Amino acid sequence: MDVSAYLELKIAPRAVFDSLPERRSRVRFMVPAGRDWTSVTWGALAEQIREISLVMVSAGVKNGDRATILAPNRVEWMSAALGIQAIGGVMVPIYPNSTADQIGYIVRHSDARVLFVDTPSLLAKIYQAWGDLEGVKKIVLLDEDLDPVKVLHEQRTKGQKVPSYAEVEPRVISFANAREIGNALGQEEPTLFDNLMNSVSLDQFGTMLYTSGTTGPPKGVPLTHRNVAVNGRDWLQNNASLVDEASVDLLWLPMSHIFGFGEACLGNTLGFMTYLADPVTALDLLPVVRPNIFMSVPRYFEKIAQLAMSEKDPERRRRKLSEVTGGRFRFCLSGGAGLKKEVKEFFWENGILIIEGYGLTEASPTITLNRPDAFRFDSVGKPLPSLEVKLAEDGEILAKGESIFSGYHKDPAATQEAFTEDGWLKTGDLGRFTDDGFVQIIGRKKEILVTAGGKNISPVNIEDRFMDDPYFAQVVLWGDGEGYLVAGVWPNEAAIVAKLGDGMSDEQIHAFLAPRIEKTNAELARYETIKKFVVIREPLTVEAGFLTPTLKVKRKQV
């Protein structure tokens, strides 16, 4: 498609309001309602945004203030996010799987003035973190059925240290009441919202995301509207041939992650009809919704491929893939981690190109991207047009450009460490360029293991070799300061059962996987080989402290 009409840089809420004359009565979101769907039009979305913006103004939120969102995906999530940004505020999303301590830290560290929350379990975490919420003026409940008194009583019954009702009552407000207050202010001052939105500069902060580092507390990454808009412009230019206006997408990626929020904002720009889903229902809904656009982490593409590859005949595989996906995939994007090469090749053999790139939050987020007319499945693509990318002497990937952030919130030391003396962002990832200009990731600089023999080893480079083996779900290496490498192996239970049957013991699985590990060892230098491994079937979780909220492995804890 011709994307030239969408390349002007603007703040995210403008994508909704500038398109209202054309789209007002069209459907923007389809929301699950039992076995059916409820539609939300562009006009209804705009009204929510306007009213939520103005209730924050009535609560004393000013240009530059921050507000947090702690909720699973829903239309009100988007309304809150764009409402914050429309009045010059900074939207701070919090991952729903964060612990109460992590939530409290982010709310306090970000100096949030308003907090939007949904679900009893998340509201319970807010109560548990109450001591960190001193600066929060209003807590807005996104679901009308969420009973703050009931949740408070349940937490007290469980012995949790929670605030009294007298402390909670003045600060908690329902979404409906918040909209009423915002609407009343809009009636009194009809031009207030437009004046506030028009005064927001591209060069002020619009979003602050907290990176879930594998060590230490998360760091706040403030991004300007320009940072994100430039990255979005590059993204559109690179993928123009695969995206269409008024496409249908199935959005299940958490909006609290820049990947999910980016998909939602792309839909706002191009006029998608978006079906909202969650991680549990997403795959089952594909043949129902039949989306043109599907963005996901690798695991879901792998599950789709496994279902289709269960058929032996190539034509049956193609039909099975069409049946599982709904048969209308046009643009697919995988992110968050590396996708197995065999999965990308399988989709491509069946007429579907999965675009894969590389980036990090500090880059808003994309740095490199494969594209429809230039891709290699053994790479993460080429640098985006607005970015310069080079390698440091030790192979670390460095980036510079308009989409790169300026520094961490309240952390000058970490900011100084994040950049070279001449202003290049240090990504922390080790890479190399192919002869034809594609970037390949070969490891994580900070995760280099130094053995007792003085050998430097990139564990990720070895772990990634198991990505294309369907019987391995996760491999984690260790050996820092030791004489040899050991590994924790989490088997892919579904693949193991399909191959060997149910009820296999750890010893039997170990015996089955051992030759596959030896096969990989044969491809490695002697000092890189895995000498011992243990089969672990208890999953790695955020709650147990082994994963970050974005599901990165905390190697030292493991």
PDB file of N, CA and C in Angstrom, residues 178-250:
ATOM      1  N   ALA A 178     -15.407   8.282  36.546  1.00  0.00           N
ATOM      2  CA  ALA A 178     -14.320   9.086  35.983  1.00  0.00           C
ATOM      3  C   ALA A 178     -14.761   9.728  34.675  1.00  0.00           C
ATOM      4  N   ARG A 179     -15.448   8.964  33.848  1.00  0.00           N
ATOM      5  CA  ARG A 179     -15.927   9.507  32.562  1.00  0.00           C
ATOM      6  C   ARG A 179     -16.961  10.618  32.789  1.00  0.00           C
ATOM      7  N   GLU A 180     -17.818  10.430  33.778  1.00  0.00           N
ATOM      8  CA  GLU A 180     -18.832  11.463  34.069  1.00  0.00           C
ATOM      9  C   GLU A 180     -18.172  12.783  34.456  1.00  0.00           C
ATOM     10  N   ILE A 181     -17.145  12.686  35.297  1.00  0.00           N
ATOM     11  CA  ILE A 181     -16.438  13.900  35.722  1.00  0.00           C
ATOM     12  C   ILE A 181     -15.748  14.545  34.528  1.00  0.00           C
ATOM     13  N   GLY A 182     -15.108  13.722  33.710  1.00  0.00           N
ATOM     14  CA  GLY A 182     -14.439  14.253  32.526  1.00  0.00           C
ATOM     15  C   GLY A 182     -15.412  14.879  31.552  1.00  0.00           C
ATOM     16  N   ASN A 183     -16.553  14.247  31.366  1.00  0.00           N
ATOM     17  CA  ASN A 183     -17.571  14.784  30.460  1.00  0.00           C
ATOM     18  C   ASN A 183     -18.094  16.119  30.963  1.00  0.00           C
ATOM     19  N   ALA A 184     -18.323  16.207  32.281  1.00  0.00           N
ATOM     20  CA  ALA A 184     -18.820  17.469  32.852  1.00  0.00           C
ATOM     21  C   ALA A 184     -17.826  18.604  32.641  1.00  0.00           C
ATOM     22  N   LEU A 185     -16.541  18.313  32.816  1.00  0.00           N
ATOM     23  CA  LEU A 185     -15.528  19.350  32.594  1.00  0.00           C
ATOM     24  C   LEU A 185     -15.480  19.744  31.126  1.00  0.00           C
ATOM     25  N   GLY A 186     -15.680  18.754  30.242  1.00  0.00           N
ATOM     26  CA  GLY A 186     -15.707  19.049  28.813  1.00  0.00           C
ATOM     27  C   GLY A 186     -16.881  19.931  28.428  1.00  0.00           C
ATOM     28  N   GLN A 187     -18.018  19.733  29.109  1.00  0.00           N
ATOM     29  CA  GLN A 187     -19.183  20.584  28.838  1.00  0.00           C
ATOM     30  C   GLN A 187     -18.932  22.015  29.295  1.00  0.00           C
ATOM     31  N   GLU A 188     -18.245  22.156  30.427  1.00  0.00           N
ATOM     32  CA  GLU A 188     -17.949  23.488  30.947  1.00  0.00           C
ATOM     33  C   GLU A 188     -16.911  24.219  30.094  1.00  0.00           C
ATOM     34  N   GLU A 189     -15.919  23.457  29.632  1.00  0.00           N
ATOM     35  CA  GLU A 189     -14.841  24.062  28.833  1.00  0.00           C
ATOM     36  C   GLU A 189     -14.666  23.256  27.547  1.00  0.00           C
ATOM     37  N   PRO A 190     -15.494  23.540  26.539  1.00  0.00           N
ATOM     38  CA  PRO A 190     -15.539  22.720  25.316  1.00  0.00           C
ATOM     39  C   PRO A 190     -14.226  22.653  24.535  1.00  0.00           C
ATOM     40  N   THR A 191     -13.384  23.666  24.661  1.00  0.00           N
ATOM     41  CA  THR A 191     -12.145  23.674  23.873  1.00  0.00           C
ATOM     42  C   THR A 191     -10.927  23.177  24.672  1.00  0.00           C
ATOM     43  N   LEU A 192     -11.146  22.848  25.935  1.00  0.00           N
ATOM     44  CA  LEU A 192     -10.016  22.517  26.803  1.00  0.00           C
ATOM     45  C   LEU A 192      -9.216  21.329  26.284  1.00  0.00           C
ATOM     46  N   PHE A 193      -9.905  20.245  25.937  1.00  0.00           N
ATOM     47  CA  PHE A 193      -9.190  19.044  25.502  1.00  0.00           C
ATOM     48  C   PHE A 193      -8.366  19.309  24.251  1.00  0.00           C
ATOM     49  N   ASP A 194      -8.982  19.919  23.242  1.00  0.00           N
ATOM     50  CA  ASP A 194      -8.253  20.193  21.993  1.00  0.00           C
ATOM     51  C   ASP A 194      -7.072  21.115  22.230  1.00  0.00           C
ATOM     52  N   ASN A 195      -7.255  22.097  23.078  1.00  0.00           N
ATOM     53  CA  ASN A 195      -6.153  23.024  23.363  1.00  0.00           C
ATOM     54  C   ASN A 195      -4.986  22.297  24.030  1.00  0.00           C
ATOM     55  N   LEU A 196      -5.327  21.398  24.973  1.00  0.00           N
ATOM     56  CA  LEU A 196      -4.271  20.653  25.648  1.00  0.00           C
ATOM     57  C   LEU A 196      -3.544  19.714  24.685  1.00  0.00           C
ATOM     58  N   MET A 197      -4.296  18.993  23.869  1.00  0.00           N
ATOM     59  CA  MET A 197      -3.668  18.056  22.935  1.00  0.00           C
ATOM     60  C   MET A 197      -2.809  18.786  21.908  1.00  0.00           C
ATOM     61  N   ASN A 198      -3.287  19.924  21.445  1.00  0.00           N
ATOM     62  CA  ASN A 198      -2.540  20.688  20.452  1.00  0.00           C
ATOM     63  C   ASN A 198      -1.256  21.282  21.007  1.00  0.00           C
ATOM     64  N   SER A 199      -1.172  21.379  22.329  1.00  0.00           N
ATOM     65  CA  SER A 199       0.018  21.978  22.944  1.00  0.00           C
ATOM     66  C   SER A 199       1.118  20.956  23.237  1.00  0.00           C
ATOM     67  N   VAL A 200       0.820  19.658  23.009  1.00  0.00           N
ATOM     68  CA  VAL A 200       1.807  18.617  23.305  1.00  0.00           C
ATOM     69  C   VAL A 200       2.871  18.590  22.212  1.00  0.00           C
ATOM     70  N   SER A 201       4.115  18.647  22.619  1.00  0.00           N
ATOM     71  CA  SER A 201       5.239  18.674  21.679  1.00  0.00           C
ATOM     72  C   SER A 201       5.736  17.265  21.377  1.00  0.00           C
ATOM     73  N   LEU A 202       6.210  17.064  20.154  1.00  0.00           N
ATOM     74  CA  LEU A 202       6.824  15.802  19.792  1.00  0.00           C
ATOM     75  C   LEU A 202       8.060  15.500  20.634  1.00  0.00           C
ATOM     76  N   ASP A 203       8.673  16.540  21.154  1.00  0.00           N
ATOM     77  CA  ASP A 203       9.943  16.358  21.845  1.00  0.00           C
ATOM     78  C   ASP A 203       9.801  16.224  23.361  1.00  0.00           C
ATOM     79  N   GLN A 204       8.567  16.080  23.846  1.00  0.00           N
ATOM     80  CA  GLN A 204       8.405  15.803  25.265  1.00  0.00           C
ATOM     81  C   GLN A 204       8.115  14.319  25.450  1.00  0.00           C
ATOM     82  N   PHE A 205       8.361  13.851  26.658  1.00  0.00           N
ATOM     83  CA  PHE A 205       8.157  12.431  26.930  1.00  0.00           C
ATOM     84  C   PHE A 205       6.674  12.076  26.871  1.00  0.00           C
ATOM     85  N   GLY A 206       6.383  10.929  26.240  1.00  0.00           N
ATOM     86  CA  GLY A 206       5.004  10.452  26.157  1.00  0.00           C
ATOM     87  C   GLY A 206       4.811   9.087  26.782  1.00  0.00           C
ATOM     88  N   THR A 207       5.903   8.352  26.908  1.00  0.00           N
ATOM     89  CA  THR A 207       5.853   6.983  27.436  1.00  0.00           C
ATOM     90  C   THR A 207       7.085   6.750  28.294  1.00  0.00           C
ATOM     91  N   MET A 208       6.915   6.022  29.381  1.00  0.00           N
ATOM     92  CA  MET A 208       8.073   5.557  30.131  1.00  0.00           C
ATOM     93  C   MET A 208       7.859   4.093  30.478  1.00  0.00           C
ATOM     94  N   LEU A 209       8.711   3.247  29.921  1.00  0.00           N
ATOM     95  CA  LEU A 209       8.616   1.818  30.158  1.00  0.00           C
ATOM     96  C   LEU A 209       9.740   1.392  31.079  1.00  0.00           C
ATOM     97  N   TYR A 210       9.431   0.443  31.932  1.00  0.00           N
ATOM     98  CA  TYR A 210      10.440  -0.056  32.858  1.00  0.00           C
ATOM     99  C   TYR A 210      11.013  -1.368  32.330  1.00  0.00           C
ATOM    100  N   THR A 211      12.326  -1.344  32.085  1.00  0.00           N
ATOM    101  CA  THR A 211      12.993  -2.540  31.599  1.00  0.00           C
ATOM    102  C   THR A 211      13.157  -3.515  32.751  1.00  0.00           C
ATOM    103  N   SER A 212      12.879  -4.752  32.481  1.00  0.00           N
ATOM    104  CA  SER A 212      12.967  -5.767  33.524  1.00  0.00           C
ATOM    105  C   SER A 212      14.341  -6.407  33.463  1.00  0.00           C
ATOM    106  N   GLY A 213      15.329  -5.718  33.965  1.00  0.00           N
ATOM    107  CA  GLY A 213      16.687  -6.230  33.950  1.00  0.00           C
ATOM    108  C   GLY A 213      16.811  -7.524  34.732  1.00  0.00           C
ATOM    109  N   THR A 214      17.780  -8.353  34.331  1.00  0.00           N
ATOM    110  CA  THR A 214      17.966  -9.638  35.002  1.00  0.00           C
ATOM    111  C   THR A 214      18.664  -9.475  36.345  1.00  0.00           C
ATOM    112  N   THR A 215      19.210  -8.287  36.601  1.00  0.00           N
ATOM    113  CA  THR A 215      19.798  -7.990  37.914  1.00  0.00           C
ATOM    114  C   THR A 215      19.355  -6.598  38.333  1.00  0.00           C
ATOM    115  N   GLY A 216      19.130  -6.389  39.630  1.00  0.00           N
ATOM    116  CA  GLY A 216      18.776  -5.076  40.138  1.00  0.00           C
ATOM    117  C   GLY A 216      17.345  -4.684  39.810  1.00  0.00           C
ATOM    118  N   PRO A 217      16.906  -3.537  40.343  1.00  0.00           N
ATOM    119  CA  PRO A 217      15.546  -3.062  40.087  1.00  0.00           C
ATOM    120  C   PRO A 217      15.396  -2.615  38.636  1.00  0.00           C
ATOM    121  N   PRO A 218      14.167  -2.590  38.119  1.00  0.00           N
ATOM    122  CA  PRO A 218      13.957  -2.151  36.734  1.00  0.00           C
ATOM    123  C   PRO A 218      14.315  -0.685  36.568  1.00  0.00           C
ATOM    124  N   LYS A 219      14.720  -0.327  35.353  1.00  0.00           N
ATOM    125  CA  LYS A 219      15.090   1.056  35.041  1.00  0.00           C
ATOM    126  C   LYS A 219      14.006   1.688  34.179  1.00  0.00           C
ATOM    127  N   GLY A 220      13.648   2.947  34.494  1.00  0.00           N
ATOM    128  CA  GLY A 220      12.652   3.672  33.723  1.00  0.00           C
ATOM    129  C   GLY A 220      13.257   4.221  32.437  1.00  0.00           C
ATOM    130  N   VAL A 221      12.613   3.903  31.305  1.00  0.00           N
ATOM    131  CA  VAL A 221      13.088   4.351  29.992  1.00  0.00           C
ATOM    132  C   VAL A 221      12.083   5.348  29.419  1.00  0.00           C
ATOM    133  N   PRO A 222      12.325   6.653  29.584  1.00  0.00           N
ATOM    134  CA  PRO A 222      11.413   7.639  29.025  1.00  0.00           C
ATOM    135  C   PRO A 222      11.647   7.794  27.527  1.00  0.00           C
ATOM    136  N   LEU A 223      10.579   7.755  26.748  1.00  0.00           N
ATOM    137  CA  LEU A 223      10.660   7.926  25.304  1.00  0.00           C
ATOM    138  C   LEU A 223       9.825   9.127  24.897  1.00  0.00           C
ATOM    139  N   THR A 224      10.385   9.973  24.043  1.00  0.00           N
ATOM    140  CA  THR A 224       9.616  11.108  23.550  1.00  0.00           C
ATOM    141  C   THR A 224       8.646  10.637  22.471  1.00  0.00           C
ATOM    142  N   HIS A 225       7.663  11.486  22.188  1.00  0.00           N
ATOM    143  CA  HIS A 225       6.760  11.178  21.081  1.00  0.00           C
ATOM    144  C   HIS A 225       7.537  11.071  19.772  1.00  0.00           C
ATOM    145  N   ARG A 226       8.584  11.876  19.617  1.00  0.00           N
ATOM    146  CA  ARG A 226       9.399  11.815  18.401  1.00  0.00           C
ATOM    147  C   ARG A 226      10.141  10.488  18.305  1.00  0.00           C
ATOM    148  N   ASN A 227      10.725  10.034  19.430  1.00  0.00           N
ATOM    149  CA  ASN A 227      11.407   8.737  19.432  1.00  0.00           C
ATOM    150  C   ASN A 227      10.521   7.658  18.818  1.00  0.00           C
ATOM    151  N   VAL A 228       9.312   7.542  19.348  1.00  0.00           N
ATOM    152  CA  VAL A 228       8.402   6.472  18.939  1.00  0.00           C
ATOM    153  C   VAL A 228       7.865   6.712  17.529  1.00  0.00           C
ATOM    154  N   ALA A 229       7.559   7.968  17.192  1.00  0.00           N
ATOM    155  CA  ALA A 229       6.994   8.272  15.877  1.00  0.00           C
ATOM    156  C   ALA A 229       7.995   8.014  14.760  1.00  0.00           C
ATOM    157  N   VAL A 230       9.260   8.349  14.980  1.00  0.00           N
ATOM    158  CA  VAL A 230      10.290   8.094  13.967  1.00  0.00           C
ATOM    159  C   VAL A 230      10.430   6.591  13.738  1.00  0.00           C
ATOM    160  N   ASN A 231      10.438   5.817  14.826  1.00  0.00           N
ATOM    161  CA  ASN A 231      10.538   4.365  14.699  1.00  0.00           C
ATOM    162  C   ASN A 231       9.334   3.808  13.948  1.00  0.00           C
ATOM    163  N   GLY A 232       8.141   4.346  14.258  1.00  0.00           N
ATOM    164  CA  GLY A 232       6.939   3.912  13.565  1.00  0.00           C
ATOM    165  C   GLY A 232       6.961   4.240  12.087  1.00  0.00           C
ATOM    166  N   ARG A 233       7.494   5.413  11.746  1.00  0.00           N
ATOM    167  CA  ARG A 233       7.609   5.801  10.328  1.00  0.00           C
ATOM    168  C   ARG A 233       8.528   4.843   9.579  1.00  0.00           C
ATOM    169  N   ASP A 234       9.674   4.541  10.164  1.00  0.00           N
ATOM    170  CA  ASP A 234      10.596   3.578   9.550  1.00  0.00           C
ATOM    171  C   ASP A 234       9.908   2.231   9.344  1.00  0.00           C
ATOM    172  N   TRP A 235       9.191   1.812  10.359  1.00  0.00           N
ATOM    173  CA  TRP A 235       8.501   0.524  10.337  1.00  0.00           C
ATOM    174  C   TRP A 235       7.495   0.464   9.186  1.00  0.00           C
ATOM    175  N   LEU A 236       6.714   1.527   9.028  1.00  0.00           N
ATOM    176  CA  LEU A 236       5.721   1.568   7.954  1.00  0.00           C
ATOM    177  C   LEU A 236       6.377   1.525   6.584  1.00  0.00           C
ATOM    178  N   GLN A 237       7.439   2.297   6.413  1.00  0.00           N
ATOM    179  CA  GLN A 237       8.116   2.336   5.127  1.00  0.00           C
ATOM    180  C   GLN A 237       8.684   0.971   4.756  1.00  0.00           C
ATOM    181  N   ASN A 238       9.174   0.252   5.745  1.00  0.00           N
ATOM    182  CA  ASN A 238       9.791  -1.039   5.455  1.00  0.00           C
ATOM    183  C   ASN A 238       8.782  -2.142   5.168  1.00  0.00           C
ATOM    184  N   ASN A 239       7.586  -2.041   5.734  1.00  0.00           N
ATOM    185  CA  ASN A 239       6.604  -3.120   5.603  1.00  0.00           C
ATOM    186  C   ASN A 239       5.396  -2.748   4.749  1.00  0.00           C
ATOM    187  N   ALA A 240       5.496  -1.657   4.030  1.00  0.00           N
ATOM    188  CA  ALA A 240       4.346  -1.123   3.293  1.00  0.00           C
ATOM    189  C   ALA A 240       3.696  -2.147   2.368  1.00  0.00           C
ATOM    190  N   SER A 241       4.485  -3.009   1.738  1.00  0.00           N
ATOM    191  CA  SER A 241       3.921  -3.935   0.754  1.00  0.00           C
ATOM    192  C   SER A 241       3.101  -5.059   1.389  1.00  0.00           C
ATOM    193  N   LEU A 242       3.219  -5.232   2.705  1.00  0.00           N
ATOM    194  CA  LEU A 242       2.502  -6.324   3.366  1.00  0.00           C
ATOM    195  C   LEU A 242       1.341  -5.865   4.240  1.00  0.00           C
ATOM    196  N   VAL A 243       1.223  -4.564   4.475  1.00  0.00           N
ATOM    197  CA  VAL A 243       0.136  -4.063   5.332  1.00  0.00           C
ATOM    198  C   VAL A 243      -0.863  -3.276   4.504  1.00  0.00           C
ATOM    199  N   ASP A 244      -2.105  -3.350   4.891  1.00  0.00           N
ATOM    200  CA  ASP A 244      -3.180  -2.646   4.191  1.00  0.00           C
ATOM    201  C   ASP A 244      -4.011  -1.847   5.179  1.00  0.00           C
ATOM    202  N   GLU A 245      -4.619  -0.786   4.675  1.00  0.00           N
ATOM    203  CA  GLU A 245      -5.578  -0.044   5.489  1.00  0.00           C
ATOM    204  C   GLU A 245      -6.777  -0.948   5.774  1.00  0.00           C
ATOM    205  N   ALA A 246      -7.390  -0.739   6.915  1.00  0.00           N
ATOM    206  CA  ALA A 246      -8.602  -1.463   7.300  1.00  0.00           C
ATOM    207  C   ALA A 246      -8.396  -2.981   7.336  1.00  0.00           C
ATOM    208  N   SER A 247      -7.205  -3.416   7.727  1.00  0.00           N
ATOM    209  CA  SER A 247      -6.959  -4.847   7.918  1.00  0.00           C
ATOM    210  C   SER A 247      -7.621  -5.314   9.218  1.00  0.00           C
ATOM    211  N   VAL A 248      -7.642  -6.629   9.400  1.00  0.00           N
ATOM    212  CA  VAL A 248      -8.152  -7.221  10.629  1.00  0.00           C
ATOM    213  C   VAL A 248      -6.970  -7.842  11.368  1.00  0.00           C
ATOM    214  N   ASP A 249      -6.805  -7.497  12.652  1.00  0.00           N
ATOM    215  CA  ASP A 249      -5.743  -8.125  13.444  1.00  0.00           C
ATOM    216  C   ASP A 249      -6.322  -8.707  14.726  1.00  0.00           C
ATOM    217  N   LEU A 250      -5.600  -9.682  15.266  1.00  0.00           N
ATOM    218  CA  LEU A 250      -5.951 -10.306  16.537  1.00  0.00           C
ATOM    219  C   LEU A 250      -4.880  -9.894  17.535  1.00  0.00           C
TER     220      LEU A 250
END
